[in-house]
PDB file of C-alpha atoms in Angstrom:
ATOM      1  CA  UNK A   1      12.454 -18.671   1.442  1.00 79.00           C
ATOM      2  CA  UNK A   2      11.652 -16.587  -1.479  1.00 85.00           C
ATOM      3  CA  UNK A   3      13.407 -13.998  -3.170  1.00 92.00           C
ATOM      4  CA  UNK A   4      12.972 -11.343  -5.610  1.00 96.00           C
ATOM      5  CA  UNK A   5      15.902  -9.555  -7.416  1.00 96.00           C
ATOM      6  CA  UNK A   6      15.680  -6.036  -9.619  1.00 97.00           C
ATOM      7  CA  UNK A   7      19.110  -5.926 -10.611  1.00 96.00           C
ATOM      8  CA  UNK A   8      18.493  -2.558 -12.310  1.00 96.00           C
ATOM      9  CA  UNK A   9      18.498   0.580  -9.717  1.00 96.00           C
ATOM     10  CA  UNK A  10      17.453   3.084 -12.542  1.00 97.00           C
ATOM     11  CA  UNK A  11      16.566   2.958 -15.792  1.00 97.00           C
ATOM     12  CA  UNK A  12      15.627   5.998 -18.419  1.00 98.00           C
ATOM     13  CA  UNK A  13      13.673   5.586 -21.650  1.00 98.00           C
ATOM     14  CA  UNK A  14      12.810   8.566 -24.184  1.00 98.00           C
ATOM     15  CA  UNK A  15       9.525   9.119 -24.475  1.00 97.00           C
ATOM     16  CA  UNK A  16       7.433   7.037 -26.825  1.00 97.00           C
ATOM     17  CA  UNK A  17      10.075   4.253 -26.781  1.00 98.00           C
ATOM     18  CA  UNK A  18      10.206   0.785 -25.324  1.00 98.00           C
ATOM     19  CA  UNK A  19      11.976  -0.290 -22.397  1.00 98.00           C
ATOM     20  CA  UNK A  20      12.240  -3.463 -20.441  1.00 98.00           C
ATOM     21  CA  UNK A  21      12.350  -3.921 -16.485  1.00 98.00           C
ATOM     22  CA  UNK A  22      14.523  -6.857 -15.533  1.00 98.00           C
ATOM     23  CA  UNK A  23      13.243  -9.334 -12.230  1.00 98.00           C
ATOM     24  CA  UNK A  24      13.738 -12.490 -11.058  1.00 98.00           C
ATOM     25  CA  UNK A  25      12.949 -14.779  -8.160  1.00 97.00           C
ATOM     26  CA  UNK A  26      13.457 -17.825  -6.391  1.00 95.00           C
ATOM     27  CA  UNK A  27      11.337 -20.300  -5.361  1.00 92.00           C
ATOM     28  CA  UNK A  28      10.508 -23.673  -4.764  1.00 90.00           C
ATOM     29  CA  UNK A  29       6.803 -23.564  -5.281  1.00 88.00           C
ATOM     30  CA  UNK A  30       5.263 -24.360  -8.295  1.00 84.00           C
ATOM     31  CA  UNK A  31       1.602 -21.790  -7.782  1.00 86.00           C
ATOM     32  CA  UNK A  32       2.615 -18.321  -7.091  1.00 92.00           C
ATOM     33  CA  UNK A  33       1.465 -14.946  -8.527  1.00 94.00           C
ATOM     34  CA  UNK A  34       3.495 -12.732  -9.971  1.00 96.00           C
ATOM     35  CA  UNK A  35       3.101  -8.644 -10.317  1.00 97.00           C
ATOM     36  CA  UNK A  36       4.645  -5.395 -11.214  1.00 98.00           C
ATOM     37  CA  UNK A  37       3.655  -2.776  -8.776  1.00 97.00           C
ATOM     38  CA  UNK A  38       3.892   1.546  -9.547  1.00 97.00           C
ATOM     39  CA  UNK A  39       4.913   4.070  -7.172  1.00 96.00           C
ATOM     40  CA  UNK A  40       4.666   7.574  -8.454  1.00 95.00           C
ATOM     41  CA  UNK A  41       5.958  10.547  -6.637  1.00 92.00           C
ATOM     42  CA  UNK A  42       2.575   9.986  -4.796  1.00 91.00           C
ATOM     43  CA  UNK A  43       3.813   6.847  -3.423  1.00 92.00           C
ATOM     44  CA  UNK A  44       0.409   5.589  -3.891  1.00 93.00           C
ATOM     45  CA  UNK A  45       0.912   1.715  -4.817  1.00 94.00           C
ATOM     46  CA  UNK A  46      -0.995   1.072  -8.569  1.00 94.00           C
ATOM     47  CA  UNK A  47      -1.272  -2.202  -9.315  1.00 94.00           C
ATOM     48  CA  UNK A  48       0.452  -2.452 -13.063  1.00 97.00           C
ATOM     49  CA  UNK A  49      -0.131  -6.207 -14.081  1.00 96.00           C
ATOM     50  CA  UNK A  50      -0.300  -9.665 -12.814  1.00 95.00           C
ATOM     51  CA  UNK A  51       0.934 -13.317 -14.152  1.00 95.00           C
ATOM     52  CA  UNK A  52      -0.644 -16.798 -12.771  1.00 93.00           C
ATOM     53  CA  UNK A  53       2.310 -18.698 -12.907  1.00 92.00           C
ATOM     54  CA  UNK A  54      -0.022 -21.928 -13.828  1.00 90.00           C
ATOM     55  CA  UNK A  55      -0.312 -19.834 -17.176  1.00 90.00           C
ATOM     56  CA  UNK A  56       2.129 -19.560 -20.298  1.00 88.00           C
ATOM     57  CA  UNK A  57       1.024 -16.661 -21.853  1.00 94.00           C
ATOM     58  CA  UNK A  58       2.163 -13.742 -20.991  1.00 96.00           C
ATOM     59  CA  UNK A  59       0.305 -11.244 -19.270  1.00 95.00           C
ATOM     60  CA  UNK A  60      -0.764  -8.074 -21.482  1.00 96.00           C
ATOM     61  CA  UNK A  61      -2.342  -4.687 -20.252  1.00 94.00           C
ATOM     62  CA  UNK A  62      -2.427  -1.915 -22.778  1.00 96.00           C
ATOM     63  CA  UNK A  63       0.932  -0.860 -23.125  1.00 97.00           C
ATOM     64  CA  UNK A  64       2.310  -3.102 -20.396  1.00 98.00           C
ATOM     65  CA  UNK A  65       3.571  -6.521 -21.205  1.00 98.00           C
ATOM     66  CA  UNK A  66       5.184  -9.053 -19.633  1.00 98.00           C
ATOM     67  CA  UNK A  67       8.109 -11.715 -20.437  1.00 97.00           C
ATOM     68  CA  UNK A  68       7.548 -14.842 -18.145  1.00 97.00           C
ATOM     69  CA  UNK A  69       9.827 -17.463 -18.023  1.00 96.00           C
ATOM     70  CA  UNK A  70       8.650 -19.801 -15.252  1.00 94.00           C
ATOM     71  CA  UNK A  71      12.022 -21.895 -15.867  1.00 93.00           C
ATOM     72  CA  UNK A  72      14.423 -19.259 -15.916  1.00 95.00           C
ATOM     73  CA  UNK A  73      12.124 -18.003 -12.768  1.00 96.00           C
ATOM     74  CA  UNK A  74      12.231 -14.417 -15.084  1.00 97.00           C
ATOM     75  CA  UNK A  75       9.477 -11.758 -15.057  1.00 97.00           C
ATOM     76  CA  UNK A  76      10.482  -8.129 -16.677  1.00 98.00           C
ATOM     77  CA  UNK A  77       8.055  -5.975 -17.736  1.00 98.00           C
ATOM     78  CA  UNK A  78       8.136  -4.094 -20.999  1.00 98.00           C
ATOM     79  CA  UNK A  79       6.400  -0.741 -21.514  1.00 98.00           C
ATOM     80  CA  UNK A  80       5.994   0.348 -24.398  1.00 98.00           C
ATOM     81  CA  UNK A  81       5.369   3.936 -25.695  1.00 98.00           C
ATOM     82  CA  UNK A  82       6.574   5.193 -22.540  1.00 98.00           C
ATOM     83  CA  UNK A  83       4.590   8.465 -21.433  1.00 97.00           C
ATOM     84  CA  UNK A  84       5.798  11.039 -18.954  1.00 97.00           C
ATOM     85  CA  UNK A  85       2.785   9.831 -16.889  1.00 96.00           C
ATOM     86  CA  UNK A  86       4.918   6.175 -16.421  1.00 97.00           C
ATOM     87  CA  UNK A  87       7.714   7.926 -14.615  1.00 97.00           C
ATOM     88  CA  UNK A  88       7.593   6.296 -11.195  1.00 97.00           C
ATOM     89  CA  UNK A  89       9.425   3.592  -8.830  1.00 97.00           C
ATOM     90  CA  UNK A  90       8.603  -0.013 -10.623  1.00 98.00           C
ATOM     91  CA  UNK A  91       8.608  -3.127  -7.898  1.00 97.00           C
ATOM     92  CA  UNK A  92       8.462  -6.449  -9.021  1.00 98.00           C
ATOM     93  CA  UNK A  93       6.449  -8.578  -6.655  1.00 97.00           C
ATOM     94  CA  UNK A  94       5.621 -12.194  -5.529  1.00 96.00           C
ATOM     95  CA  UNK A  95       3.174 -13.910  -3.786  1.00 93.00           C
ATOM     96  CA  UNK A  96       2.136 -17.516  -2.927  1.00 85.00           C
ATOM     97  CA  UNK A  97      -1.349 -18.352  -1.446  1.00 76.00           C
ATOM     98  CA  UNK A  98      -0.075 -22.446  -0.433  1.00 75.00           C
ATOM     99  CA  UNK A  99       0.403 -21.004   3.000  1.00 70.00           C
ATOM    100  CA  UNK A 100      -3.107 -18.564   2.757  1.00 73.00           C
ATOM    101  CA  UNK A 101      -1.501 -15.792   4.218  1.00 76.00           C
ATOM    102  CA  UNK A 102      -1.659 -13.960   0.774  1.00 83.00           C
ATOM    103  CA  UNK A 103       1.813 -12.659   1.906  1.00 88.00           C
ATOM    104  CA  UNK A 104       3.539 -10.506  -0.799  1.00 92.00           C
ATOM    105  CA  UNK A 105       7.349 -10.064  -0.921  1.00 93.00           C
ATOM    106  CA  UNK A 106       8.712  -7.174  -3.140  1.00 95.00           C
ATOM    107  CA  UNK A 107      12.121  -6.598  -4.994  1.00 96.00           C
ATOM    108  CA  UNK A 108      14.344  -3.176  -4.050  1.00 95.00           C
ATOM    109  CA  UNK A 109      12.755  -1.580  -7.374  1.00 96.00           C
ATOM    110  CA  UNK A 110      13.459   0.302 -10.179  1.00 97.00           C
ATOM    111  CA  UNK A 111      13.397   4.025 -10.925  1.00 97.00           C
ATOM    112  CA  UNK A 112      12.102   4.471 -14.317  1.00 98.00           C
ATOM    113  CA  UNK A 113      12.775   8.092 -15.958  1.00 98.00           C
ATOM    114  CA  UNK A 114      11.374   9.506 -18.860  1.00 98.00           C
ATOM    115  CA  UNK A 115      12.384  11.682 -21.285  1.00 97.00           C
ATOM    116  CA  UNK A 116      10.872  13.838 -22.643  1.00 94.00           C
TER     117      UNK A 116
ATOM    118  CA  UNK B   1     -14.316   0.015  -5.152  1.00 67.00           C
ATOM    119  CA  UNK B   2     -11.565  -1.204  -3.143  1.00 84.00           C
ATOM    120  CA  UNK B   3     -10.647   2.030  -1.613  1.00 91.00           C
ATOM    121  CA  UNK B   4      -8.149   1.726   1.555  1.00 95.00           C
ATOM    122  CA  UNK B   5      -7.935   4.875   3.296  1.00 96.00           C
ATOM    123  CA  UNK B   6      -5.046   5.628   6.213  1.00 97.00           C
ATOM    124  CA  UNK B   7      -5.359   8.233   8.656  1.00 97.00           C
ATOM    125  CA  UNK B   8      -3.267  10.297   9.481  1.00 97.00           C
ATOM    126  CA  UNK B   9      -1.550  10.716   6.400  1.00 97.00           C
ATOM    127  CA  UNK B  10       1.510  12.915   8.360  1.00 97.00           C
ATOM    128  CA  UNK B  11       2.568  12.883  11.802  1.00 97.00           C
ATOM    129  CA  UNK B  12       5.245  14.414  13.595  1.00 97.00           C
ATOM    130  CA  UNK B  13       5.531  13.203  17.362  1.00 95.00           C
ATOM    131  CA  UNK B  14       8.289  13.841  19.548  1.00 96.00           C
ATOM    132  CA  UNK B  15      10.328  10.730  21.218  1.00 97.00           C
ATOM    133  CA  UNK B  16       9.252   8.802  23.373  1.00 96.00           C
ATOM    134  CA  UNK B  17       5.322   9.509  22.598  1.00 97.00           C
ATOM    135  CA  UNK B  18       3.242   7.027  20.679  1.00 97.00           C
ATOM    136  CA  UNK B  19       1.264   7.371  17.961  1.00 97.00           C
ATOM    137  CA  UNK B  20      -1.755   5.439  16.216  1.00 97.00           C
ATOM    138  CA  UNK B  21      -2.025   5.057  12.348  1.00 98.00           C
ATOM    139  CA  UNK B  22      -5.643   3.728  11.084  1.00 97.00           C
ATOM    140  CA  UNK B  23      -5.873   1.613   7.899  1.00 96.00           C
ATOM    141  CA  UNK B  24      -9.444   1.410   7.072  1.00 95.00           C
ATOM    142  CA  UNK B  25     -11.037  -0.680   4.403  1.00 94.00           C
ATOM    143  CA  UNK B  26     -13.710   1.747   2.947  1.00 93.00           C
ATOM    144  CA  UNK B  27     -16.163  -0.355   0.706  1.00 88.00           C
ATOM    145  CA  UNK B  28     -15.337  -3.530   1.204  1.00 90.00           C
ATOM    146  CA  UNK B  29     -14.496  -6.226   4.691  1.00 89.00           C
ATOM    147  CA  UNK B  30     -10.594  -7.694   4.976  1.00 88.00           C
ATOM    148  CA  UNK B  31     -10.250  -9.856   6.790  1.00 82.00           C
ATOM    149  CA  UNK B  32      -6.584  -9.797   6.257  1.00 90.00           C
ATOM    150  CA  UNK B  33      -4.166  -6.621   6.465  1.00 94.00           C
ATOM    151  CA  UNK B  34      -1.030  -5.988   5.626  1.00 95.00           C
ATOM    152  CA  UNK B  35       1.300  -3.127   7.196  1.00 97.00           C
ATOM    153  CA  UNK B  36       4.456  -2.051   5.016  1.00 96.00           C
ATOM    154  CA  UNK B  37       7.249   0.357   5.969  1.00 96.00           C
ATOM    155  CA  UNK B  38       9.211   2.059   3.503  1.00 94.00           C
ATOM    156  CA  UNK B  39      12.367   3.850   3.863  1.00 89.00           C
ATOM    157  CA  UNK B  40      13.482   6.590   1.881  1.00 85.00           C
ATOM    158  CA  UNK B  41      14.377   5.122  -1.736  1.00 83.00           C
ATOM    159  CA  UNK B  42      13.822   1.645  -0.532  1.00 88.00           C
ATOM    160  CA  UNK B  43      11.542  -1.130  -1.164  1.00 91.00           C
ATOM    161  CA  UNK B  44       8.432  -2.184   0.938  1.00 93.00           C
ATOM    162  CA  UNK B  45       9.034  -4.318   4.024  1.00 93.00           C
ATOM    163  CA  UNK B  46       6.169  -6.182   4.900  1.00 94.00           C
ATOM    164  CA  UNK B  47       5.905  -5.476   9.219  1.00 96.00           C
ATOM    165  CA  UNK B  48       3.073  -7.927   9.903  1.00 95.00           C
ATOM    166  CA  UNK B  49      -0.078  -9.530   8.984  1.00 93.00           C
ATOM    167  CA  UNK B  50      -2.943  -8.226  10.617  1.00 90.00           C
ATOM    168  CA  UNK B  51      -6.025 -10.709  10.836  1.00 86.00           C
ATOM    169  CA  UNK B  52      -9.454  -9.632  12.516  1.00 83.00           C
ATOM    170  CA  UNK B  53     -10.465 -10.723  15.275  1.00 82.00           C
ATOM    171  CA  UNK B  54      -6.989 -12.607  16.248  1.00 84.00           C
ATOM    172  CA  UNK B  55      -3.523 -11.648  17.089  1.00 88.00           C
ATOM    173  CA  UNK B  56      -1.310 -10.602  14.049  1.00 91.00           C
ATOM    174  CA  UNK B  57       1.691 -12.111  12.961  1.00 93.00           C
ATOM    175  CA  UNK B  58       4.869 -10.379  12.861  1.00 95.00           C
ATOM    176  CA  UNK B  59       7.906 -10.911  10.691  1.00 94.00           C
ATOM    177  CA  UNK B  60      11.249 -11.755  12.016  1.00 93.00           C
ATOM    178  CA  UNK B  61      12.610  -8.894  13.420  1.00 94.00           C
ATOM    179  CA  UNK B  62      10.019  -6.359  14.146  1.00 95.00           C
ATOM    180  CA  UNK B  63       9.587  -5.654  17.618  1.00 94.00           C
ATOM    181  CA  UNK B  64       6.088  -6.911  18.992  1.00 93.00           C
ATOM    182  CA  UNK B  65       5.896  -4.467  21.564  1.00 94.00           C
ATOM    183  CA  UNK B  66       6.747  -1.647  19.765  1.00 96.00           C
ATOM    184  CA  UNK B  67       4.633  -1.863  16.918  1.00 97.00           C
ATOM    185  CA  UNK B  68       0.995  -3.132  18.637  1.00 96.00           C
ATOM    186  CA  UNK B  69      -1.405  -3.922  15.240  1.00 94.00           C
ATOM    187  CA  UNK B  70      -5.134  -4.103  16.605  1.00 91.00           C
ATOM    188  CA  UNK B  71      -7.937  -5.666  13.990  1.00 89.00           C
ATOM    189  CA  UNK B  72     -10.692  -4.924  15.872  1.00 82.00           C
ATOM    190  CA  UNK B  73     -13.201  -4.814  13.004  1.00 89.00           C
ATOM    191  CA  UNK B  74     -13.566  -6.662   9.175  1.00 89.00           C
ATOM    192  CA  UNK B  75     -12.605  -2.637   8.078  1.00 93.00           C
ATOM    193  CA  UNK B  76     -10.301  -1.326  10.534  1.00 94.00           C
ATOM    194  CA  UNK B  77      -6.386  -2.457  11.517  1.00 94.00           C
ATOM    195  CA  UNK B  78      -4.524   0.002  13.531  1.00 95.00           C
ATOM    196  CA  UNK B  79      -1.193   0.506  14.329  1.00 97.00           C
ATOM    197  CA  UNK B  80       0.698   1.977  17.404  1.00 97.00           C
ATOM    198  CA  UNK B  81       4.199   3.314  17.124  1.00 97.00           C
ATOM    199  CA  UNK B  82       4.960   2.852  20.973  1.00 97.00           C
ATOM    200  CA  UNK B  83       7.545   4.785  22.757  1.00 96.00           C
ATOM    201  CA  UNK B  84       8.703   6.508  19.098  1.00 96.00           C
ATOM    202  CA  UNK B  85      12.391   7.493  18.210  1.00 96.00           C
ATOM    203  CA  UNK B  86      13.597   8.740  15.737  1.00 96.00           C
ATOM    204  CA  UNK B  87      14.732   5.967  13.947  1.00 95.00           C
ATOM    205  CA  UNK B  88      10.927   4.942  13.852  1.00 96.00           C
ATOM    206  CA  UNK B  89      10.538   8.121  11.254  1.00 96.00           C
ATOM    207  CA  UNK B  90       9.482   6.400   8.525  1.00 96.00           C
ATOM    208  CA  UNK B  91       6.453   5.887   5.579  1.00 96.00           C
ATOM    209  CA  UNK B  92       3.747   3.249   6.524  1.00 98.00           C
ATOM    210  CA  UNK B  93       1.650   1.565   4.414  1.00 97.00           C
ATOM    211  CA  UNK B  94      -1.435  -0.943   4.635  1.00 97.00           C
ATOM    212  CA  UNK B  95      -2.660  -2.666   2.558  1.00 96.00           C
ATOM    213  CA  UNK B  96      -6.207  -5.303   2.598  1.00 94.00           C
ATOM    214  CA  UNK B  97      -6.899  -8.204   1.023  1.00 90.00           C
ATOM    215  CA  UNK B  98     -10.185  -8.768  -0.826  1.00 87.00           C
ATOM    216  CA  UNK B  99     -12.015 -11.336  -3.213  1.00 86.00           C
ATOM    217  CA  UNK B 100     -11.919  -9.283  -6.352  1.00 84.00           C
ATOM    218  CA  UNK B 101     -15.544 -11.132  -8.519  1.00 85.00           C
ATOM    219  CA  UNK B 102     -13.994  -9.333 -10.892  1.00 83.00           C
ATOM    220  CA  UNK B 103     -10.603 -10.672 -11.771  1.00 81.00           C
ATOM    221  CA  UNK B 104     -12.150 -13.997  -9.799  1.00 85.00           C
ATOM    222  CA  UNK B 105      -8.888 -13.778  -7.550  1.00 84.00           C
ATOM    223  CA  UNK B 106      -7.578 -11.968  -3.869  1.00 85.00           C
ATOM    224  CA  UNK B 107      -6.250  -8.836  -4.812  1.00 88.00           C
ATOM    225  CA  UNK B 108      -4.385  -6.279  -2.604  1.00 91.00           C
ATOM    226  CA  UNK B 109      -5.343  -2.857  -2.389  1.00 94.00           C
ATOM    227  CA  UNK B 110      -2.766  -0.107  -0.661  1.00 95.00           C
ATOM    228  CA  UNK B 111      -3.351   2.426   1.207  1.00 96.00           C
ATOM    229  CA  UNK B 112      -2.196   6.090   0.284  1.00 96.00           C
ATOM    230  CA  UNK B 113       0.722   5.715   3.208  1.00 96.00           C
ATOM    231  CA  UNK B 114       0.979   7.394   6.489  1.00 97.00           C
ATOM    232  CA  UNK B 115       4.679   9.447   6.924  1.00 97.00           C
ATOM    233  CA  UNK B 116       5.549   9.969  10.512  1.00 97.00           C
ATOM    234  CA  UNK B 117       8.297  11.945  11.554  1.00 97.00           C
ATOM    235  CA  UNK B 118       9.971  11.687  15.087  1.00 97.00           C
ATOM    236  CA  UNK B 119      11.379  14.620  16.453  1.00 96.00           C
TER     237      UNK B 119
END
């Protein structure tokens, strides 16, 4: 079965500085998806970025950016010039569509403060 | 686009009662739904997967009969917290799976969660 593993329960960056959310997973499968999900105090899920694991280059989104390394099974997310506004719970998720069931399975998280 | 609405989005019901949360997908059909529950401080643990027009599939663990999912329609999953206690009291969230032309790719869009307290 699949995993994925935050290993990092909190994490606090000043504002307009970098900082880098660990995950990793385990699978056996060789096309998955991989994403990094937000949940602000809202708890409305936002959709951050997504990697095909099928591709090498890391996935980019403004000033998100990911570090995939499909051997190491590794995916952290970096933010860079961390606003306020990024302040949330950070989940690292998985999915495979062999099966079609488009399930998604999602690490324990990470609580990202900023400040200010 | 690819707005999921939930309704209610708070309920307090007192044990033993049931209650019925509606996930709806507003512009778009799923024919696939997810429902989530969260805990305090905790991660999202997928319930079951909620397919129209057949019986959903439940993950190991979760109680069939206490947590009835009904996808009558290509828009609308609902589900009914049977018989609630309080260690039902939880946050519930859907979520619907759609062919994004965009992104050329099945995306999942969440629902803005449905907390239901049992008193």
């Amino acid at each position: 079965a699949q995993t994925v593993t935050q290993s990092q329960p909190e994490m606090s960056v000043q504002e307009a500085e970098t900082v880098t959310l660990s995950c990793t997973y385990d699978t056996s499968e060789s096309d998955y998806y991989l994403f990094w999900y937000k949940q602000p105090p809202s708890r409305q899920m936002i959709l951050v970025i997504r990697q095909e694991a099928y591709k090498q280059q890391n996935a980019t989104e403004n000033r998100f950016s990911v570090n995939f390394q499909k051997a190491a099974k590794s995916f952290s997310l970096k933010i860079s010039d961390s606003q306020l506004g990024d302040a949330a719970m950070y989940f690292c998720a998985y999915r495979s569509d062999t099966s079609g069931t488009y399930k998604y399975i999602f690490g324990t998280g990470t609580r990202l403060k900023v400040l200010a | 686009g690819a707005v999921v609405s939930q309704h209610p989005s708070w309920v307090i019901c007192k044990s033993g009662t049931s209650v019925k949360i509606e996930c709806r997908s507003l512009d778009f059909q799923a024919t696939t739904m997810f429902w989530y529950r969260q805990f305090p401080k905790q991660s999202l643990m997928l319930m079951a997967t909620s397919n129209e027009g057949s019986k959903a599939t439940y993950e190991q663990g979760v109680e069939k009969d206490k947590f009835l999912i009904n996808h009558a329609s290509l828009t609308l999953s609902t589900l009914t917290v049977t018989s609630a206690h309080p260690e039902d009291s939880s946050f519930y969230i859907c979520s619907a799976i759609s062919w994004n032309k965009g992104t050329g790719q099945y995306e999942q869009y969440f629902g803005p969660g449905t907390r239901l307290t049992v008193t």
